């Protein structure tokens, strides 16, 4: 149980286009989903936290208009990178938790590799 | 400032030998502690967590971790390493007072040689 999927797993796009990444909890309802960015050989950087039906909470320094997050249902959250540029190339990982307690484990998706040309 | 430290970028161990991957933290209160493993181009897989109780926590794939409150450490261990354990390991800490915060260490690359 507790499987999280991401789609697509890899995407290559031209500079200036927008890219949407989906994160789904397959066998549980996720009260909260998290979006991370990981640079090569570095740790995960939390970008934002989203709860179903409400606005995402962004970390300091993350542009809300650049990285649009929509949490449409208890099993789906999307991250849209708008007007992507080469510096947005990265590995994006989502995670989800079942409950709202801090002891809850985060279950991670397999990640999406974005390359902006 | 809240932080999680993994002092070793890389740990090398021979197959069959015990392994330790170190983690110390500076997070106020009595936080919850987690270990994750990441294989190349994959997301993170949950290994184990410490919430309360016994200081030695057992997790997936034969891994265990020892919580030491006085040293604010949560080292990952395995009695006998396998080549397939080679991966990137992350320690993570979550404050009890802030559900939305999850602090990750910088990661430690474990290399297990045959």
mmCIF file of N, CA, C and O in Angstrom, chain B residues 37-74:
data_model
loop_
_atom_site.group_PDB
_atom_site.id
_atom_site.type_symbol
_atom_site.label_atom_id
_atom_site.label_comp_id
_atom_site.label_asym_id
_atom_site.label_seq_id
_atom_site.Cartn_x
_atom_site.Cartn_y
_atom_site.Cartn_z
ATOM 1 N N UNK B 37 15.718 5.858 1.293
ATOM 2 C CA UNK B 37 16.749 5.448 0.346
ATOM 3 C C UNK B 37 16.311 5.846 -1.057
ATOM 4 O O UNK B 37 15.114 5.801 -1.378
ATOM 5 N N UNK B 38 17.265 6.273 -1.855
ATOM 6 C CA UNK B 38 16.963 6.673 -3.232
ATOM 7 C C UNK B 38 17.893 5.957 -4.195
ATOM 8 O O UNK B 38 19.122 6.067 -4.077
ATOM 9 N N UNK B 39 17.296 5.275 -5.148
ATOM 10 C CA UNK B 39 18.063 4.653 -6.213
ATOM 11 C C UNK B 39 18.120 5.618 -7.395
ATOM 12 O O UNK B 39 17.269 6.509 -7.510
ATOM 13 N N UNK B 40 19.084 5.475 -8.300
ATOM 14 C CA UNK B 40 19.256 6.443 -9.394
ATOM 15 C C UNK B 40 17.976 6.716 -10.164
ATOM 16 O O UNK B 40 17.263 5.788 -10.545
ATOM 17 N N UNK B 41 17.706 8.012 -10.347
ATOM 18 C CA UNK B 41 16.546 8.467 -11.123
ATOM 19 C C UNK B 41 15.219 7.953 -10.571
ATOM 20 O O UNK B 41 14.271 7.760 -11.327
ATOM 21 N N UNK B 42 15.178 7.726 -9.285
ATOM 22 C CA UNK B 42 13.946 7.269 -8.646
ATOM 23 C C UNK B 42 13.603 8.189 -7.483
ATOM 24 O O UNK B 42 14.421 8.954 -6.992
ATOM 25 N N UNK B 43 12.361 8.073 -7.033
ATOM 26 C CA UNK B 43 11.965 8.794 -5.831
ATOM 27 C C UNK B 43 12.522 8.133 -4.592
ATOM 28 O O UNK B 43 13.274 7.170 -4.667
ATOM 29 N N UNK B 44 12.143 8.658 -3.455
ATOM 30 C CA UNK B 44 12.646 8.129 -2.191
ATOM 31 C C UNK B 44 11.746 7.013 -1.675
ATOM 32 O O UNK B 44 10.524 7.092 -1.755
ATOM 33 N N UNK B 45 12.377 6.004 -1.118
ATOM 34 C CA UNK B 45 11.631 4.908 -0.506
ATOM 35 C C UNK B 45 11.822 4.968 1.003
ATOM 36 O O UNK B 45 12.942 5.125 1.488
ATOM 37 N N UNK B 46 10.735 4.831 1.717
ATOM 38 C CA UNK B 46 10.753 4.870 3.170
ATOM 39 C C UNK B 46 11.427 3.618 3.726
ATOM 40 O O UNK B 46 11.150 2.498 3.299
ATOM 41 N N UNK B 47 12.354 3.825 4.682
ATOM 42 C CA UNK B 47 13.024 2.703 5.336
ATOM 43 C C UNK B 47 12.503 2.473 6.751
ATOM 44 O O UNK B 47 12.155 1.353 7.122
ATOM 45 N N UNK B 48 12.493 3.546 7.539
ATOM 46 C CA UNK B 48 12.060 3.427 8.928
ATOM 47 C C UNK B 48 11.873 4.801 9.533
ATOM 48 O O UNK B 48 12.273 5.800 8.948
ATOM 49 N N UNK B 49 11.236 4.815 10.701
ATOM 50 C CA UNK B 49 11.050 6.077 11.402
ATOM 51 C C UNK B 49 11.070 5.847 12.903
ATOM 52 O O UNK B 49 10.748 4.744 13.374
ATOM 53 N N UNK B 50 11.424 6.898 13.621
ATOM 54 C CA UNK B 50 11.351 6.889 15.073
ATOM 55 C C UNK B 50 10.319 7.917 15.512
ATOM 56 O O UNK B 50 10.411 9.096 15.159
ATOM 57 N N UNK B 51 9.358 7.424 16.287
ATOM 58 C CA UNK B 51 8.339 8.323 16.830
ATOM 59 C C UNK B 51 8.527 8.432 18.342
ATOM 60 O O UNK B 51 8.670 9.509 18.892
ATOM 61 N N UNK B 52 8.527 7.305 18.994
ATOM 62 C CA UNK B 52 8.712 7.258 20.431
ATOM 63 C C UNK B 52 9.030 5.811 20.822
ATOM 64 O O UNK B 52 8.948 4.912 19.979
ATOM 65 N N UNK B 53 9.426 5.587 22.069
ATOM 66 C CA UNK B 53 9.640 4.218 22.517
ATOM 67 C C UNK B 53 11.093 3.791 22.434
ATOM 68 O O UNK B 53 12.009 4.578 22.676
ATOM 69 N N UNK B 54 11.311 2.531 22.075
ATOM 70 C CA UNK B 54 12.666 1.967 22.025
ATOM 71 C C UNK B 54 13.569 2.786 21.117
ATOM 72 O O UNK B 54 13.165 3.206 20.032
ATOM 73 N N UNK B 55 14.797 2.953 21.577
ATOM 74 C CA UNK B 55 15.738 3.761 20.796
ATOM 75 C C UNK B 55 16.196 3.059 19.532
ATOM 76 O O UNK B 55 16.673 3.706 18.609
ATOM 77 N N UNK B 56 16.090 1.748 19.485
ATOM 78 C CA UNK B 56 16.490 1.003 18.298
ATOM 79 C C UNK B 56 15.238 0.678 17.482
ATOM 80 O O UNK B 56 14.336 -0.013 17.944
ATOM 81 N N UNK B 57 15.220 1.190 16.270
ATOM 82 C CA UNK B 57 14.076 1.020 15.385
ATOM 83 C C UNK B 57 14.460 0.087 14.249
ATOM 84 O O UNK B 57 15.503 0.277 13.631
ATOM 85 N N UNK B 58 13.617 -0.876 13.975
ATOM 86 C CA UNK B 58 13.880 -1.787 12.859
ATOM 87 C C UNK B 58 13.007 -1.400 11.671
ATOM 88 O O UNK B 58 11.846 -1.007 11.836
ATOM 89 N N UNK B 59 13.606 -1.517 10.480
ATOM 90 C CA UNK B 59 12.870 -1.113 9.293
ATOM 91 C C UNK B 59 12.971 -2.120 8.170
ATOM 92 O O UNK B 59 13.213 -3.300 8.383
ATOM 93 N N UNK B 60 12.828 -1.603 6.958
ATOM 94 C CA UNK B 60 12.807 -2.466 5.772
ATOM 95 C C UNK B 60 14.210 -2.935 5.404
ATOM 96 O O UNK B 60 15.198 -2.289 5.730
ATOM 97 N N UNK B 61 14.253 -4.064 4.690
ATOM 98 C CA UNK B 61 15.487 -4.612 4.093
ATOM 99 C C UNK B 61 16.583 -4.858 5.130
ATOM 100 O O UNK B 61 17.762 -4.804 4.799
ATOM 101 N N UNK B 62 16.234 -5.126 6.354
ATOM 102 C CA UNK B 62 17.218 -5.436 7.377
ATOM 103 C C UNK B 62 17.890 -4.233 8.010
ATOM 104 O O UNK B 62 18.796 -4.391 8.827
ATOM 105 N N UNK B 63 17.459 -3.036 7.653
ATOM 106 C CA UNK B 63 18.039 -1.835 8.243
ATOM 107 C C UNK B 63 17.430 -1.549 9.610
ATOM 108 O O UNK B 63 16.281 -1.893 9.889
ATOM 109 N N UNK B 64 18.215 -0.894 10.425
ATOM 110 C CA UNK B 64 17.760 -0.419 11.718
ATOM 111 C C UNK B 64 18.436 0.919 11.999
ATOM 112 O O UNK B 64 19.403 1.283 11.329
ATOM 113 N N UNK B 65 17.899 1.643 12.942
ATOM 114 C CA UNK B 65 18.483 2.931 13.289
ATOM 115 C C UNK B 65 18.412 3.122 14.788
ATOM 116 O O UNK B 65 17.456 2.695 15.438
ATOM 117 N N UNK B 66 19.434 3.770 15.299
ATOM 118 C CA UNK B 66 19.524 3.992 16.736
ATOM 119 C C UNK B 66 19.363 5.467 17.050
ATOM 120 O O UNK B 66 20.137 6.305 16.574
ATOM 121 N N UNK B 67 18.366 5.767 17.841
ATOM 122 C CA UNK B 67 18.101 7.134 18.271
ATOM 123 C C UNK B 67 18.858 7.409 19.558
ATOM 124 O O UNK B 67 18.823 6.617 20.501
ATOM 125 N N UNK B 68 19.557 8.541 19.587
ATOM 126 C CA UNK B 68 20.272 8.959 20.790
ATOM 127 C C UNK B 68 19.882 10.404 21.081
ATOM 128 O O UNK B 68 20.320 11.324 20.398
ATOM 129 N N UNK B 69 19.048 10.566 22.081
ATOM 130 C CA UNK B 69 18.506 11.896 22.357
ATOM 131 C C UNK B 69 19.583 12.869 22.815
ATOM 132 O O UNK B 69 19.608 14.026 22.397
ATOM 133 N N UNK B 70 20.480 12.414 23.663
ATOM 134 C CA UNK B 70 21.494 13.319 24.203
ATOM 135 C C UNK B 70 22.452 13.806 23.117
ATOM 136 O O UNK B 70 22.938 14.927 23.162
ATOM 137 N N UNK B 71 22.695 12.960 22.138
ATOM 138 C CA UNK B 71 23.580 13.344 21.047
ATOM 139 C C UNK B 71 22.807 13.849 19.830
ATOM 140 O O UNK B 71 23.418 14.186 18.814
ATOM 141 N N UNK B 72 21.506 13.891 19.935
ATOM 142 C CA UNK B 72 20.606 14.257 18.813
ATOM 143 C C UNK B 72 21.062 13.583 17.528
ATOM 144 O O UNK B 72 21.306 14.239 16.498
ATOM 145 N N UNK B 73 21.180 12.276 17.614
ATOM 146 C CA UNK B 73 21.617 11.515 16.448
ATOM 147 C C UNK B 73 20.633 10.405 16.130
ATOM 148 O O UNK B 73 19.866 9.961 16.998
ATOM 149 N N UNK B 74 20.674 9.978 14.899
ATOM 150 C CA UNK B 74 19.771 8.911 14.447
ATOM 151 C C UNK B 74 20.510 8.159 13.336
ATOM 152 O O UNK B 74 20.210 8.299 12.156
#
